[in-house]
């Protein structure tokens, strides 16, 4: 049976879920310090992220309350990174993992290894994927587009690259490193990269809008192409 490998953030669950979950953890930490209800703080952070992005959210909430310090910003970042997130799979991801339950399934994800491990633990993935490869565990240089962990999957399954399909959303790094080795690639058009156009080297073999499009027929056609 072919091997299906999935990216995590914005492929199987919406990454913004994680961000908002982290904001709630930071709000709970700051609430007694700032004497402001946690819900108010969290709502402010969510609103600011929507406009300005994640970069300055903790600086700004502390500044607004006259409590900015480098140490408190660092404490917010720790609360964010160390919190146990509440996450849910995309509905189509849930259906996809169920549809291919008998197949060898894997995850490959970049990012802070403990953060990524907590995301994996928070999602209903145990017993459904054979292994979640956190590239960070193998060193930063093994992050995508490096193909190292994909080669580990081939070895583990005793499969050639042409029998392994990677599904991801980030056209900047998800496909360019593994395509030359013969891996098959599928781009899911959602998240921050959905509207990026890519050159042929970076673009996936196929693009889909939902994981519902990933059927056994779709996979067979992709492998035969
Ligand atoms: Mg992603």
PDB file of C-alpha atoms and ligand atoms in Angstrom:
ATOM      1  CA  UNK A   1       0.000   0.000   0.000  1.00  0.00           C
ATOM      2  CA  UNK A   2       1.284   3.477  -0.745  1.00  0.00           C
ATOM      3  CA  UNK A   3       2.388   5.658   2.145  1.00  0.00           C
ATOM      4  CA  UNK A   4       0.550   8.885   2.965  1.00  0.00           C
ATOM      5  CA  UNK A   5       2.486  11.561   4.809  1.00  0.00           C
ATOM      6  CA  UNK A   6       0.857  14.710   6.112  1.00  0.00           C
ATOM      7  CA  UNK A   7       2.124  18.076   7.213  1.00  0.00           C
ATOM      8  CA  UNK A   8       0.545  19.259  10.483  1.00  0.00           C
ATOM      9  CA  UNK A   9      -0.090  23.022  10.746  1.00  0.00           C
ATOM     10  CA  UNK A  10      -2.808  24.236   8.377  1.00  0.00           C
ATOM     11  CA  UNK A  11      -2.925  20.833   6.703  1.00  0.00           C
ATOM     12  CA  UNK A  12      -4.574  18.717   9.417  1.00  0.00           C
ATOM     13  CA  UNK A  13      -5.743  21.472  11.790  1.00  0.00           C
ATOM     14  CA  UNK A  14      -5.962  25.281  11.597  1.00  0.00           C
ATOM     15  CA  UNK A  15      -2.780  26.765  13.051  1.00  0.00           C
ATOM     16  CA  UNK A  16      -4.739  29.778  14.267  1.00  0.00           C
ATOM     17  CA  UNK A  17      -6.407  27.363  16.737  1.00  0.00           C
ATOM     18  CA  UNK A  18      -3.030  26.919  18.343  1.00  0.00           C
ATOM     19  CA  UNK A  19      -2.294  30.639  18.390  1.00  0.00           C
ATOM     20  CA  UNK A  20      -5.598  31.433  20.081  1.00  0.00           C
ATOM     21  CA  UNK A  21      -5.188  28.585  22.535  1.00  0.00           C
ATOM     22  CA  UNK A  22      -1.770  30.046  23.423  1.00  0.00           C
ATOM     23  CA  UNK A  23      -3.237  33.509  23.882  1.00  0.00           C
ATOM     24  CA  UNK A  24      -5.742  32.114  26.373  1.00  0.00           C
ATOM     25  CA  UNK A  25      -2.864  30.565  28.338  1.00  0.00           C
ATOM     26  CA  UNK A  26      -0.945  33.849  28.345  1.00  0.00           C
ATOM     27  CA  UNK A  27      -4.105  35.741  29.340  1.00  0.00           C
ATOM     28  CA  UNK A  28      -4.609  33.395  32.300  1.00  0.00           C
ATOM     29  CA  UNK A  29      -1.003  34.033  33.361  1.00  0.00           C
ATOM     30  CA  UNK A  30      -1.272  37.827  32.994  1.00  0.00           C
ATOM     31  CA  UNK A  31      -4.749  38.281  34.446  1.00  0.00           C
ATOM     32  CA  UNK A  32      -3.795  38.443  38.156  1.00  0.00           C
ATOM     33  CA  UNK A  33      -0.725  40.531  37.355  1.00  0.00           C
ATOM     34  CA  UNK A  34      -2.632  43.158  35.374  1.00  0.00           C
ATOM     35  CA  UNK A  35      -5.878  42.827  37.357  1.00  0.00           C
ATOM     36  CA  UNK A  36      -7.816  42.402  34.108  1.00  0.00           C
ATOM     37  CA  UNK A  37     -10.136  39.445  33.377  1.00  0.00           C
ATOM     38  CA  UNK A  38      -8.392  36.771  31.321  1.00  0.00           C
ATOM     39  CA  UNK A  39     -11.203  36.742  28.733  1.00  0.00           C
ATOM     40  CA  UNK A  40     -10.712  40.478  28.114  1.00  0.00           C
ATOM     41  CA  UNK A  41      -6.966  40.054  27.669  1.00  0.00           C
ATOM     42  CA  UNK A  42      -7.375  37.054  25.371  1.00  0.00           C
ATOM     43  CA  UNK A  43      -9.959  38.850  23.217  1.00  0.00           C
ATOM     44  CA  UNK A  44      -7.599  41.821  22.870  1.00  0.00           C
ATOM     45  CA  UNK A  45      -4.735  39.570  21.764  1.00  0.00           C
ATOM     46  CA  UNK A  46      -6.916  37.733  19.245  1.00  0.00           C
ATOM     47  CA  UNK A  47      -8.122  41.042  17.772  1.00  0.00           C
ATOM     48  CA  UNK A  48      -4.606  42.432  17.552  1.00  0.00           C
ATOM     49  CA  UNK A  49      -3.210  39.282  15.933  1.00  0.00           C
ATOM     50  CA  UNK A  50      -5.889  39.526  13.248  1.00  0.00           C
ATOM     51  CA  UNK A  51      -4.681  43.016  12.306  1.00  0.00           C
ATOM     52  CA  UNK A  52      -0.947  43.095  13.010  1.00  0.00           C
ATOM     53  CA  UNK A  53       0.098  39.453  13.214  1.00  0.00           C
ATOM     54  CA  UNK A  54       1.748  37.621  16.082  1.00  0.00           C
ATOM     55  CA  UNK A  55       5.005  39.533  16.375  1.00  0.00           C
ATOM     56  CA  UNK A  56       4.275  42.226  18.947  1.00  0.00           C
ATOM     57  CA  UNK A  57       1.157  40.910  20.695  1.00  0.00           C
ATOM     58  CA  UNK A  58       2.759  40.310  24.094  1.00  0.00           C
ATOM     59  CA  UNK A  59       4.778  43.542  24.011  1.00  0.00           C
ATOM     60  CA  UNK A  60       1.655  45.502  23.216  1.00  0.00           C
ATOM     61  CA  UNK A  61      -0.632  44.004  25.835  1.00  0.00           C
ATOM     62  CA  UNK A  62       1.996  44.692  28.508  1.00  0.00           C
ATOM     63  CA  UNK A  63       2.562  48.245  27.227  1.00  0.00           C
ATOM     64  CA  UNK A  64      -1.162  48.984  27.185  1.00  0.00           C
ATOM     65  CA  UNK A  65      -1.231  48.161  30.889  1.00  0.00           C
ATOM     66  CA  UNK A  66       1.973  49.970  31.744  1.00  0.00           C
ATOM     67  CA  UNK A  67       3.786  46.741  32.650  1.00  0.00           C
ATOM     68  CA  UNK A  68       6.205  46.176  29.774  1.00  0.00           C
ATOM     69  CA  UNK A  69       9.516  44.569  30.670  1.00  0.00           C
ATOM     70  CA  UNK A  70      11.791  42.231  28.806  1.00  0.00           C
ATOM     71  CA  UNK A  71      11.367  39.632  31.553  1.00  0.00           C
ATOM     72  CA  UNK A  72       7.557  39.726  31.336  1.00  0.00           C
ATOM     73  CA  UNK A  73       7.584  39.430  27.549  1.00  0.00           C
ATOM     74  CA  UNK A  74       9.828  36.377  27.938  1.00  0.00           C
ATOM     75  CA  UNK A  75       7.464  34.958  30.575  1.00  0.00           C
ATOM     76  CA  UNK A  76       4.518  35.406  28.179  1.00  0.00           C
ATOM     77  CA  UNK A  77       6.427  33.608  25.448  1.00  0.00           C
ATOM     78  CA  UNK A  78       7.173  30.751  27.841  1.00  0.00           C
ATOM     79  CA  UNK A  79       3.513  30.496  28.883  1.00  0.00           C
ATOM     80  CA  UNK A  80       2.577  30.425  25.203  1.00  0.00           C
ATOM     81  CA  UNK A  81       5.112  27.801  24.156  1.00  0.00           C
ATOM     82  CA  UNK A  82       4.657  25.579  27.195  1.00  0.00           C
ATOM     83  CA  UNK A  83       0.872  25.548  27.337  1.00  0.00           C
ATOM     84  CA  UNK A  84      -1.053  22.399  26.590  1.00  0.00           C
ATOM     85  CA  UNK A  85      -3.157  23.421  23.614  1.00  0.00           C
ATOM     86  CA  UNK A  86      -6.789  22.640  22.909  1.00  0.00           C
ATOM     87  CA  UNK A  87      -7.006  21.742  19.209  1.00  0.00           C
ATOM     88  CA  UNK A  88      -9.330  19.995  16.779  1.00  0.00           C
ATOM     89  CA  UNK A  89      -8.666  18.480  13.364  1.00  0.00           C
ATOM     90  CA  UNK A  90     -10.208  20.060  10.286  1.00  0.00           C
ATOM     91  CA  UNK A  91     -13.399  18.099   9.573  1.00  0.00           C
ATOM     92  CA  UNK A  92     -11.999  16.942   6.209  1.00  0.00           C
ATOM     93  CA  UNK A  93      -8.776  15.845   7.911  1.00  0.00           C
ATOM     94  CA  UNK A  94     -10.764  13.760  10.361  1.00  0.00           C
ATOM     95  CA  UNK A  95     -12.611  12.107   7.465  1.00  0.00           C
ATOM     96  CA  UNK A  96      -9.366  11.600   5.523  1.00  0.00           C
ATOM     97  CA  UNK A  97      -7.553   9.865   8.401  1.00  0.00           C
ATOM     98  CA  UNK A  98     -10.579   7.600   8.854  1.00  0.00           C
ATOM     99  CA  UNK A  99     -10.811   6.844   5.121  1.00  0.00           C
ATOM    100  CA  UNK A 100      -7.157   5.799   4.984  1.00  0.00           C
ATOM    101  CA  UNK A 101      -7.075   4.151   8.411  1.00  0.00           C
ATOM    102  CA  UNK A 102      -5.670   0.918   6.954  1.00  0.00           C
ATOM    103  CA  UNK A 103      -2.836   2.665   5.137  1.00  0.00           C
ATOM    104  CA  UNK A 104       0.575   3.537   6.508  1.00  0.00           C
ATOM    105  CA  UNK A 105       0.140   7.175   7.592  1.00  0.00           C
ATOM    106  CA  UNK A 106       2.811   9.550   8.881  1.00  0.00           C
ATOM    107  CA  UNK A 107       3.279  13.156   9.913  1.00  0.00           C
ATOM    108  CA  UNK A 108       6.235  15.366   9.067  1.00  0.00           C
ATOM    109  CA  UNK A 109       6.351  18.758  10.747  1.00  0.00           C
ATOM    110  CA  UNK A 110       8.925  21.474  11.377  1.00  0.00           C
ATOM    111  CA  UNK A 111       9.082  23.828  14.329  1.00  0.00           C
ATOM    112  CA  UNK A 112      10.025  23.808  18.017  1.00  0.00           C
ATOM    113  CA  UNK A 113      10.036  20.105  18.846  1.00  0.00           C
ATOM    114  CA  UNK A 114       8.308  20.374  22.226  1.00  0.00           C
ATOM    115  CA  UNK A 115       5.655  22.727  20.856  1.00  0.00           C
ATOM    116  CA  UNK A 116       5.016  20.420  17.905  1.00  0.00           C
ATOM    117  CA  UNK A 117       4.902  17.379  20.201  1.00  0.00           C
ATOM    118  CA  UNK A 118       2.249  19.080  22.351  1.00  0.00           C
ATOM    119  CA  UNK A 119       0.197  19.839  19.232  1.00  0.00           C
ATOM    120  CA  UNK A 120       0.396  16.201  18.124  1.00  0.00           C
ATOM    121  CA  UNK A 121      -0.596  15.058  21.626  1.00  0.00           C
ATOM    122  CA  UNK A 122      -3.563  17.458  21.653  1.00  0.00           C
ATOM    123  CA  UNK A 123      -5.002  16.090  18.403  1.00  0.00           C
ATOM    124  CA  UNK A 124      -6.701  12.698  17.966  1.00  0.00           C
ATOM    125  CA  UNK A 125      -3.718  11.187  16.129  1.00  0.00           C
ATOM    126  CA  UNK A 126      -2.553   8.448  18.508  1.00  0.00           C
ATOM    127  CA  UNK A 127      -2.986   5.049  16.887  1.00  0.00           C
ATOM    128  CA  UNK A 128      -3.848   6.694  13.562  1.00  0.00           C
ATOM    129  CA  UNK A 129      -0.395   7.653  12.312  1.00  0.00           C
ATOM    130  CA  UNK A 130       2.551   5.273  12.562  1.00  0.00           C
ATOM    131  CA  UNK A 131       4.868   8.055  13.616  1.00  0.00           C
ATOM    132  CA  UNK A 132       4.969  11.828  13.802  1.00  0.00           C
ATOM    133  CA  UNK A 133       8.369  12.964  12.557  1.00  0.00           C
ATOM    134  CA  UNK A 134       9.342  16.245  14.215  1.00  0.00           C
ATOM    135  CA  UNK A 135      12.234  17.306  11.998  1.00  0.00           C
ATOM    136  CA  UNK A 136      13.635  19.497  14.780  1.00  0.00           C
ATOM    137  CA  UNK A 137      14.547  16.327  16.711  1.00  0.00           C
ATOM    138  CA  UNK A 138      17.112  15.526  14.007  1.00  0.00           C
ATOM    139  CA  UNK A 139      18.659  18.998  14.063  1.00  0.00           C
ATOM    140  CA  UNK A 140      17.608  22.297  12.567  1.00  0.00           C
ATOM    141  CA  UNK A 141      19.286  21.441   9.286  1.00  0.00           C
ATOM    142  CA  UNK A 142      16.777  18.600   8.890  1.00  0.00           C
ATOM    143  CA  UNK A 143      13.817  20.968   8.604  1.00  0.00           C
ATOM    144  CA  UNK A 144      11.979  20.984   5.296  1.00  0.00           C
ATOM    145  CA  UNK A 145      12.959  21.191   2.510  1.00  0.00           C
ATOM    146  CA  UNK A 146      15.627  18.742   3.736  1.00  0.00           C
ATOM    147  CA  UNK A 147      14.432  15.231   2.744  1.00  0.00           C
ATOM    148  CA  UNK A 148      16.059  13.351   5.671  1.00  0.00           C
ATOM    149  CA  UNK A 149      12.956  12.225   7.580  1.00  0.00           C
ATOM    150  CA  UNK A 150      11.196  11.323   4.324  1.00  0.00           C
ATOM    151  CA  UNK A 151      14.072   8.976   3.607  1.00  0.00           C
ATOM    152  CA  UNK A 152      13.629   7.524   7.092  1.00  0.00           C
ATOM    153  CA  UNK A 153       9.992   6.810   6.224  1.00  0.00           C
ATOM    154  CA  UNK A 154      11.042   5.021   3.010  1.00  0.00           C
ATOM    155  CA  UNK A 155      13.489   2.886   4.958  1.00  0.00           C
ATOM    156  CA  UNK A 156      10.982   2.110   7.684  1.00  0.00           C
ATOM    157  CA  UNK A 157       8.298   1.077   5.169  1.00  0.00           C
ATOM    158  CA  UNK A 158      10.760  -0.464   2.708  1.00  0.00           C
ATOM    159  CA  UNK A 159       9.205   1.667  -0.012  1.00  0.00           C
ATOM    160  CA  UNK A 160      10.596   3.743  -2.834  1.00  0.00           C
ATOM    161  CA  UNK A 161       9.994   7.481  -2.902  1.00  0.00           C
ATOM    162  CA  UNK A 162       7.567   7.063  -5.821  1.00  0.00           C
ATOM    163  CA  UNK A 163       5.184   5.199  -3.480  1.00  0.00           C
ATOM    164  CA  UNK A 164       5.200   7.976  -0.879  1.00  0.00           C
ATOM    165  CA  UNK A 165       2.866  10.978  -1.069  1.00  0.00           C
ATOM    166  CA  UNK A 166       3.339  14.144   0.947  1.00  0.00           C
ATOM    167  CA  UNK A 167       0.407  16.461   1.565  1.00  0.00           C
ATOM    168  CA  UNK A 168       1.273  19.969   2.745  1.00  0.00           C
ATOM    169  CA  UNK A 169       0.274  23.623   2.476  1.00  0.00           C
ATOM    170  CA  UNK A 170       3.579  25.497   2.408  1.00  0.00           C
ATOM    171  CA  UNK A 171       4.706  25.826  -1.157  1.00  0.00           C
ATOM    172  CA  UNK A 172       7.909  27.552  -0.018  1.00  0.00           C
ATOM    173  CA  UNK A 173       9.383  24.456   1.608  1.00  0.00           C
ATOM    174  CA  UNK A 174       7.080  21.427   1.611  1.00  0.00           C
ATOM    175  CA  UNK A 175       7.765  20.018  -1.857  1.00  0.00           C
ATOM    176  CA  UNK A 176      10.949  21.467  -3.354  1.00  0.00           C
ATOM    177  CA  UNK A 177      13.352  19.197  -1.417  1.00  0.00           C
ATOM    178  CA  UNK A 178      11.581  15.891  -1.950  1.00  0.00           C
ATOM    179  CA  UNK A 179      10.311  16.207  -5.530  1.00  0.00           C
ATOM    180  CA  UNK A 180      13.741  15.631  -7.117  1.00  0.00           C
ATOM    181  CA  UNK A 181      13.947  12.345  -5.194  1.00  0.00           C
ATOM    182  CA  UNK A 182      10.697  11.101  -6.717  1.00  0.00           C
ATOM    183  CA  UNK A 183       8.283  11.662  -3.843  1.00  0.00           C
ATOM    184  CA  UNK A 184       4.738  12.543  -4.926  1.00  0.00           C
ATOM    185  CA  UNK A 185       3.366  15.815  -3.645  1.00  0.00           C
ATOM    186  CA  UNK A 186      -0.073  17.276  -3.027  1.00  0.00           C
ATOM    187  CA  UNK A 187      -0.687  20.876  -2.063  1.00  0.00           C
ATOM    188  CA  UNK A 188      -3.694  21.750   0.053  1.00  0.00           C
ATOM    189  CA  UNK A 189      -4.758  25.300  -0.708  1.00  0.00           C
ATOM    190  CA  UNK A 190      -5.457  26.782   2.721  1.00  0.00           C
ATOM    191  CA  UNK A 191      -3.710  28.830   5.373  1.00  0.00           C
ATOM    192  CA  UNK A 192      -1.200  31.613   4.880  1.00  0.00           C
ATOM    193  CA  UNK A 193       0.296  30.167   1.701  1.00  0.00           C
ATOM    194  CA  UNK A 194      -2.918  29.395  -0.163  1.00  0.00           C
ATOM    195  CA  UNK A 195      -2.546  32.352  -2.520  1.00  0.00           C
ATOM    196  CA  UNK A 196       1.168  32.081  -3.244  1.00  0.00           C
ATOM    197  CA  UNK A 197       2.154  31.165  -6.755  1.00  0.00           C
ATOM    198  CA  UNK A 198       5.236  29.023  -7.065  1.00  0.00           C
ATOM    199  CA  UNK A 199       7.678  28.055  -9.767  1.00  0.00           C
ATOM    200  CA  UNK A 200       7.680  24.502 -11.087  1.00  0.00           C
ATOM    201  CA  UNK A 201      10.375  23.355  -8.649  1.00  0.00           C
ATOM    202  CA  UNK A 202       8.356  24.479  -5.612  1.00  0.00           C
ATOM    203  CA  UNK A 203       4.865  23.602  -6.834  1.00  0.00           C
ATOM    204  CA  UNK A 204       3.288  20.255  -5.948  1.00  0.00           C
ATOM    205  CA  UNK A 205       2.249  17.614  -8.470  1.00  0.00           C
ATOM    206  CA  UNK A 206      -1.417  18.264  -7.618  1.00  0.00           C
ATOM    207  CA  UNK A 207      -3.393  20.926  -5.775  1.00  0.00           C
ATOM    208  CA  UNK A 208      -6.570  20.328  -3.798  1.00  0.00           C
ATOM    209  CA  UNK A 209      -8.924  22.562  -1.808  1.00  0.00           C
ATOM    210  CA  UNK A 210      -9.988  19.971   0.715  1.00  0.00           C
ATOM    211  CA  UNK A 211      -8.679  16.614   1.882  1.00  0.00           C
ATOM    212  CA  UNK A 212     -11.989  15.129   0.728  1.00  0.00           C
ATOM    213  CA  UNK A 213     -10.463  15.231  -2.762  1.00  0.00           C
ATOM    214  CA  UNK A 214      -7.801  12.795  -1.591  1.00  0.00           C
ATOM    215  CA  UNK A 215      -9.405   9.467  -2.478  1.00  0.00           C
ATOM    216  CA  UNK A 216      -7.953   6.083  -3.388  1.00  0.00           C
ATOM    217  CA  UNK A 217      -8.731   6.907  -7.048  1.00  0.00           C
ATOM    218  CA  UNK A 218      -6.917  10.239  -6.741  1.00  0.00           C
ATOM    219  CA  UNK A 219      -3.907   8.524  -5.200  1.00  0.00           C
ATOM    220  CA  UNK A 220      -3.858   5.798  -7.845  1.00  0.00           C
ATOM    221  CA  UNK A 221      -3.914   8.406 -10.623  1.00  0.00           C
ATOM    222  CA  UNK A 222      -1.148  10.393  -8.960  1.00  0.00           C
ATOM    223  CA  UNK A 223       1.079   7.334  -8.551  1.00  0.00           C
ATOM    224  CA  UNK A 224       0.474   6.319 -12.156  1.00  0.00           C
ATOM    225  CA  UNK A 225       1.334   9.766 -13.522  1.00  0.00           C
TER     226      UNK A 225
HETATM  227 MG1  LIG B   1       1.832  23.632   7.225  1.00  0.00          MG
END
